[in-house]
Short mmCIF file of C-alpha atoms and ligand atoms in Angstrom, two decimals:
data_model
loop_
_atom_site.label_atom_id
_atom_site.label_comp_id
_atom_site.label_asym_id
_atom_site.label_seq_id
_atom_site.Cartn_x
_atom_site.Cartn_y
_atom_site.Cartn_z
CA MET B 845 98.87 101.06 115.00
CA LYS B 846 95.64 101.76 112.93
CA LEU B 847 94.68 104.84 113.81
CA VAL B 848 91.51 107.07 112.63
CA ARG B 849 89.60 110.07 113.27
CA TYR B 850 86.10 110.11 113.36
CA GLY B 851 82.98 112.18 113.89
CA GLU B 852 81.32 115.33 112.60
CA PRO B 853 83.65 117.50 109.99
CA GLY B 854 85.76 119.58 112.05
CA ARG B 855 84.81 117.67 115.40
CA GLU B 856 86.51 114.56 114.75
CA ARG B 857 88.06 112.32 117.70
CA PRO B 858 91.01 110.21 117.84
CA GLY B 859 90.38 106.37 117.35
CA LEU B 860 91.96 103.18 117.04
CA ILE B 861 91.17 100.44 114.80
CA ASP B 862 91.80 97.06 116.93
CA ALA B 863 93.03 93.86 115.41
CA ASP B 864 89.55 92.73 114.79
CA GLY B 865 88.56 95.79 113.28
CA VAL B 866 86.48 97.38 116.02
CA LEU B 867 86.90 101.16 116.34
CA ARG B 868 87.84 101.99 119.76
CA ASP B 869 87.97 105.43 121.18
CA LEU B 870 91.10 106.93 122.05
CA LYS B 871 89.95 110.29 123.82
CA GLY B 872 91.67 111.03 126.95
CA HIS B 873 94.92 109.07 125.84
CA VAL B 874 95.68 111.68 122.73
CA GLN B 875 94.24 115.25 121.68
CA ASP B 876 94.33 114.59 118.22
CA ILE B 877 95.87 112.46 115.49
CA ARG B 878 98.52 115.17 114.04
CA GLY B 879 102.24 116.34 113.55
CA PRO B 880 102.66 116.83 117.51
CA ALA B 881 101.22 113.41 118.34
CA PHE B 882 103.84 111.66 116.12
CA GLN B 883 107.07 112.24 118.72
CA GLU B 884 108.14 108.75 119.58
CA GLN B 885 107.05 108.90 123.22
CA THR B 886 103.56 109.97 122.11
CA MET B 887 103.54 106.86 119.89
CA ASP B 888 105.51 104.60 122.27
CA ARG B 889 102.55 105.65 124.92
CA LEU B 890 99.62 104.62 122.63
CA ARG B 891 101.54 101.46 121.55
CA SER B 892 101.35 100.44 125.22
CA ILE B 893 97.70 100.47 125.42
CA ARG B 894 95.92 97.56 125.27
CA PRO B 895 93.19 98.02 122.74
CA GLU B 896 90.78 95.94 124.60
CA THR B 897 90.96 98.34 127.65
CA LEU B 898 89.53 101.17 125.02
CA PRO B 899 85.99 101.71 124.88
CA ALA B 900 84.32 100.27 121.89
CA VAL B 901 82.36 102.79 119.42
CA GLU B 902 79.38 100.47 118.34
CA GLU B 903 77.44 103.09 116.04
CA ASP B 904 77.87 103.98 112.59
CA VAL B 905 80.23 106.83 112.27
CA ARG B 906 81.79 109.03 109.54
CA PHE B 907 85.30 108.78 109.01
CA GLY B 908 87.40 111.90 108.79
CA MET B 909 90.99 112.40 107.19
CA PRO B 910 92.80 110.47 109.55
CA VAL B 911 95.61 113.12 110.20
CA GLY B 912 94.44 116.49 111.49
CA GLY B 913 96.12 119.76 110.97
CA ILE B 914 97.82 119.07 107.72
CA ARG B 915 99.53 122.28 106.61
CA LYS B 916 101.01 121.25 103.44
CA ILE B 917 100.37 118.53 100.73
CA VAL B 918 103.30 117.87 98.22
CA CYS B 919 102.54 116.04 95.56
CA ILE B 920 104.71 114.20 92.90
CA GLY B 921 103.47 113.78 89.35
CA LEU B 922 103.97 111.28 86.53
CA ASN B 923 105.88 108.76 89.18
CA TYR B 924 104.62 105.33 87.70
CA THR B 925 106.21 104.27 84.31
CA ASP B 926 102.96 102.81 83.28
CA HIS B 927 101.01 106.33 83.98
CA ALA B 928 103.86 108.64 82.29
CA ARG B 929 103.12 106.09 78.98
CA GLU B 930 99.39 106.40 79.09
CA THR B 931 99.78 110.23 79.32
CA GLY B 932 102.07 110.39 76.39
CA ASN B 933 105.07 111.73 78.54
CA GLU B 934 108.64 110.35 78.86
CA PRO B 935 109.41 109.15 82.18
CA PRO B 936 110.52 112.37 83.98
CA LYS B 937 114.53 112.60 84.99
CA GLU B 938 113.89 114.04 88.53
CA PRO B 939 110.58 113.97 90.26
CA ILE B 940 107.80 116.81 89.44
CA ALA B 941 106.45 118.57 92.43
CA PHE B 942 103.60 120.50 92.87
CA PHE B 943 101.11 121.45 95.93
CA LYS B 944 97.59 120.63 96.77
CA PRO B 945 96.13 123.56 99.15
CA ASN B 946 95.12 122.00 102.75
CA THR B 947 91.62 123.16 101.75
CA CYS B 948 90.96 120.22 99.22
CA LEU B 949 91.14 117.52 102.52
CA THR B 950 87.92 115.60 103.09
CA GLY B 951 87.37 112.52 104.67
CA PRO B 952 87.30 109.12 102.82
CA ASN B 953 83.65 108.47 102.29
CA ASP B 954 82.78 112.00 101.94
CA PRO B 955 81.13 113.57 98.38
CA ILE B 956 83.85 114.86 96.03
CA VAL B 957 81.91 117.93 94.85
CA LEU B 958 82.56 118.72 91.15
CA LEU B 959 84.04 122.42 90.46
CA ARG B 960 82.05 124.48 88.71
CA ASN B 961 81.76 124.24 84.92
CA SER B 962 84.26 120.78 85.67
CA ARG B 963 83.56 118.18 82.62
CA HIS B 964 87.17 116.81 82.91
CA THR B 965 87.07 115.48 86.72
CA ASP B 966 89.59 112.41 87.36
CA TRP B 967 90.79 110.32 89.55
CA GLU B 968 94.21 109.01 90.95
CA VAL B 969 95.06 106.48 93.60
CA GLU B 970 97.73 107.32 95.63
CA LEU B 971 99.78 106.18 98.64
CA ALA B 972 99.94 109.32 100.93
CA VAL B 973 103.42 109.45 103.15
CA VAL B 974 102.54 111.33 106.48
CA ILE B 975 106.11 112.92 108.00
CA GLY B 976 106.89 112.18 111.20
CA LYS B 977 109.63 114.67 111.94
CA HIS B 978 111.42 118.03 111.14
CA THR B 979 112.66 117.23 107.70
CA LYS B 980 115.60 119.32 106.03
CA TYR B 981 118.25 118.33 103.64
CA VAL B 982 117.91 114.73 104.96
CA GLU B 983 119.69 111.79 103.02
CA GLU B 984 117.94 109.16 101.23
CA ALA B 985 119.36 106.72 103.61
CA ASP B 986 117.89 107.91 106.67
CA ALA B 987 114.50 109.23 104.68
CA LEU B 988 112.07 106.61 105.88
CA ASP B 989 113.24 107.22 109.51
CA HIS B 990 111.43 110.35 108.67
CA VAL B 991 108.02 108.65 108.05
CA ALA B 992 105.37 108.68 110.81
CA GLY B 993 102.90 106.52 108.47
CA TYR B 994 101.05 106.02 105.54
CA CYS B 995 97.51 106.48 104.25
CA VAL B 996 95.14 106.08 101.02
CA ALA B 997 94.77 109.47 99.13
CA ASN B 998 92.88 110.35 96.06
CA ASP B 999 94.29 113.09 93.78
CA VAL B 1000 91.30 114.21 91.97
CA SER B 1001 92.20 116.08 88.80
CA GLU B 1002 90.16 118.41 86.60
CA ARG B 1003 92.37 117.59 83.37
CA LYS B 1004 91.22 120.92 81.57
CA PHE B 1005 91.87 123.40 84.22
CA GLN B 1006 95.24 121.43 84.73
CA ALA B 1007 96.39 121.85 81.01
CA LYS B 1008 94.47 124.95 79.90
CA GLY B 1009 96.07 128.51 79.26
CA THR B 1010 99.60 128.33 80.66
CA GLY B 1011 98.97 124.84 81.81
CA GLN B 1012 99.13 125.44 85.69
CA TRP B 1013 98.70 122.23 87.09
CA ILE B 1014 97.78 123.67 90.78
CA LEU B 1015 94.49 124.94 89.06
CA GLY B 1016 93.60 121.78 88.23
CA LYS B 1017 94.46 120.20 91.62
CA SER B 1018 93.02 122.43 94.17
CA GLY B 1019 89.16 121.68 94.11
CA ASP B 1020 87.62 121.78 97.75
CA THR B 1021 87.18 117.95 98.43
CA TYR B 1022 89.74 116.94 95.30
CA CYS B 1023 91.66 115.02 98.22
CA PRO B 1024 90.01 112.59 99.94
CA LEU B 1025 92.28 111.16 102.50
CA GLY B 1026 91.96 108.17 104.92
CA PRO B 1027 90.25 106.19 106.69
CA LEU B 1028 93.62 104.73 108.34
CA PHE B 1029 96.64 106.28 109.46
CA VAL B 1030 98.96 103.20 109.52
CA THR B 1031 101.81 103.82 111.39
CA ALA B 1032 105.13 103.25 109.61
CA ASP B 1033 106.41 100.03 111.61
CA GLU B 1034 103.25 98.09 110.07
CA VAL B 1035 104.40 98.99 106.60
CA PRO B 1036 108.01 97.39 106.05
CA ASP B 1037 108.24 97.91 102.57
CA PRO B 1038 106.42 100.95 101.09
CA GLN B 1039 107.38 99.73 97.38
CA ASN B 1040 105.42 96.66 97.86
CA LEU B 1041 101.50 97.70 98.02
CA ARG B 1042 99.11 96.86 95.51
CA LEU B 1043 96.90 99.86 94.94
CA TRP B 1044 93.71 100.09 92.98
CA LEU B 1045 90.78 102.03 91.76
CA ASP B 1046 87.05 101.25 90.80
CA VAL B 1047 84.40 103.70 89.28
CA ASN B 1048 80.61 102.50 89.40
CA GLY B 1049 82.30 98.86 90.24
CA GLU B 1050 84.42 98.85 87.16
CA ARG B 1051 88.24 98.48 88.03
CA MET B 1052 90.20 101.31 86.38
CA GLN B 1053 93.52 101.17 87.99
CA ASP B 1054 95.40 98.24 89.29
CA GLY B 1055 98.76 98.67 90.21
CA THR B 1056 101.87 98.32 92.68
CA THR B 1057 104.11 100.95 94.40
CA ALA B 1058 106.93 98.69 92.91
CA ASN B 1059 106.36 100.80 89.62
CA MET B 1060 107.24 104.09 91.19
CA ILE B 1061 110.22 105.79 89.08
CA PHE B 1062 111.20 107.71 92.26
CA GLY B 1063 110.61 105.74 95.62
CA VAL B 1064 109.53 107.09 98.87
CA ALA B 1065 112.83 107.34 100.41
CA HIS B 1066 114.11 109.41 97.19
CA LEU B 1067 111.08 111.59 97.32
CA ILE B 1068 111.47 112.75 100.97
CA HIS B 1069 115.16 113.13 100.32
CA PHE B 1070 114.47 115.31 97.17
CA VAL B 1071 111.74 117.36 98.49
CA SER B 1072 113.74 118.04 101.43
CA GLN B 1073 116.54 119.78 99.63
CA PHE B 1074 113.68 122.44 98.58
CA MET B 1075 111.65 122.71 101.59
CA THR B 1076 111.46 121.72 105.23
CA LEU B 1077 108.69 119.01 105.78
CA GLU B 1078 107.00 119.11 109.05
CA PRO B 1079 105.66 116.53 111.29
CA GLY B 1080 101.71 116.27 109.97
CA ASP B 1081 102.72 117.42 106.25
CA ILE B 1082 101.77 114.94 103.70
CA VAL B 1083 103.63 113.72 100.46
CA LEU B 1084 101.39 112.32 97.41
CA THR B 1085 103.58 110.07 95.62
CA GLY B 1086 101.98 109.66 92.32
CA THR B 1087 99.55 107.68 90.64
CA PRO B 1088 99.44 104.18 88.56
CA ALA B 1089 98.21 103.81 85.15
CA GLY B 1090 94.40 103.55 84.47
CA VAL B 1091 93.10 107.40 85.01
CA GLY B 1092 90.41 108.57 83.18
CA VAL B 1093 92.44 110.84 80.79
CA GLY B 1094 94.66 107.77 79.69
CA ARG B 1095 91.77 105.97 78.40
CA ASP B 1096 90.23 105.28 74.78
CA PRO B 1097 87.76 107.13 74.95
CA LYS B 1098 88.39 109.12 77.81
CA VAL B 1099 86.51 108.66 80.65
CA PHE B 1100 85.57 111.61 83.30
CA LEU B 1101 83.30 111.80 86.56
CA LYS B 1102 79.93 112.65 86.68
CA GLU B 1103 77.50 113.46 89.44
CA GLY B 1104 76.47 110.22 90.92
CA ASP B 1105 79.47 108.42 89.87
CA VAL B 1106 80.68 106.07 92.86
CA VAL B 1107 84.55 106.16 92.97
CA SER B 1108 85.99 103.37 95.12
CA LEU B 1109 89.78 102.87 95.99
CA GLY B 1110 92.04 101.07 98.42
CA ILE B 1111 95.83 100.01 98.95
CA ASP B 1112 96.44 96.83 100.86
CA GLY B 1113 96.77 97.28 104.54
CA LEU B 1114 95.84 100.88 104.17
CA GLY B 1115 91.80 100.65 103.86
CA GLN B 1116 89.60 101.57 101.21
CA GLN B 1117 87.65 105.07 100.18
CA ARG B 1118 84.23 105.31 98.58
CA SER B 1119 83.37 108.55 97.50
CA VAL B 1120 80.03 109.85 95.86
CA ILE B 1121 80.41 112.53 93.06
CA ALA B 1122 78.20 115.62 93.79
CA PRO B 1123 77.21 118.56 91.79
CA PRO B 1124 78.97 122.04 92.10
CA GLU B 1125 77.93 124.00 94.47
ZN1 ZN V 969 98.82 112.72 91.73
#
């Protein structure tokens, strides 16, 4: 299934995109697309609905992030061989983990609002994994059974704030709107191999990133296993799995986002985002 949340910020309604790309209203069938809905019986019930029996939504709507009530966003850094190389780093021996706060989250086509005094805001197209079950000390062989589905994410990063002082990455990763998510939440049964997805990103129509999840250093199953040795992952938590080469800080000369720029990005089968860069509040 391709599930979405649509409507005004904070008042999104659950929906489904049918095989013809038509948005259908799921109101009355599920309260929201969020952690508690990922129980198998709820998902099976939604799967049993014939989409053509759901009301079509004809008007132009805003898409919100496709998963509501997200409590934590665990991120993995330098997880693609080509991206580690472009930043001048050795491929890590074990996953590098950090967090983004859930206040970063915004819809897939909402503006990205620059942090005050930012001159080094950069882009990172990433495969976002949505956890479906209580996950603690999970074996790698069982880890994909804990995945509810996948989304497109942009791990927007302020490189100066990420590197300055003592180099606390979190300070460059945490701006409001610095994590557009969606538009689709694609259930795991429709993504048979998360290590075979093409992902790309354009700035003002110019291709900047063009990679494949096949180049991840640590695959999705290993990442979930690894993170679950240190914390519990709950239904609706998100794991961002790193970005391929082509970020602005890796280019010569370096390129960063400024007011009015348009960032478009997507992953095969998971949909596309389009964000306009807005000035600081
Ligand atoms: Zn990232």
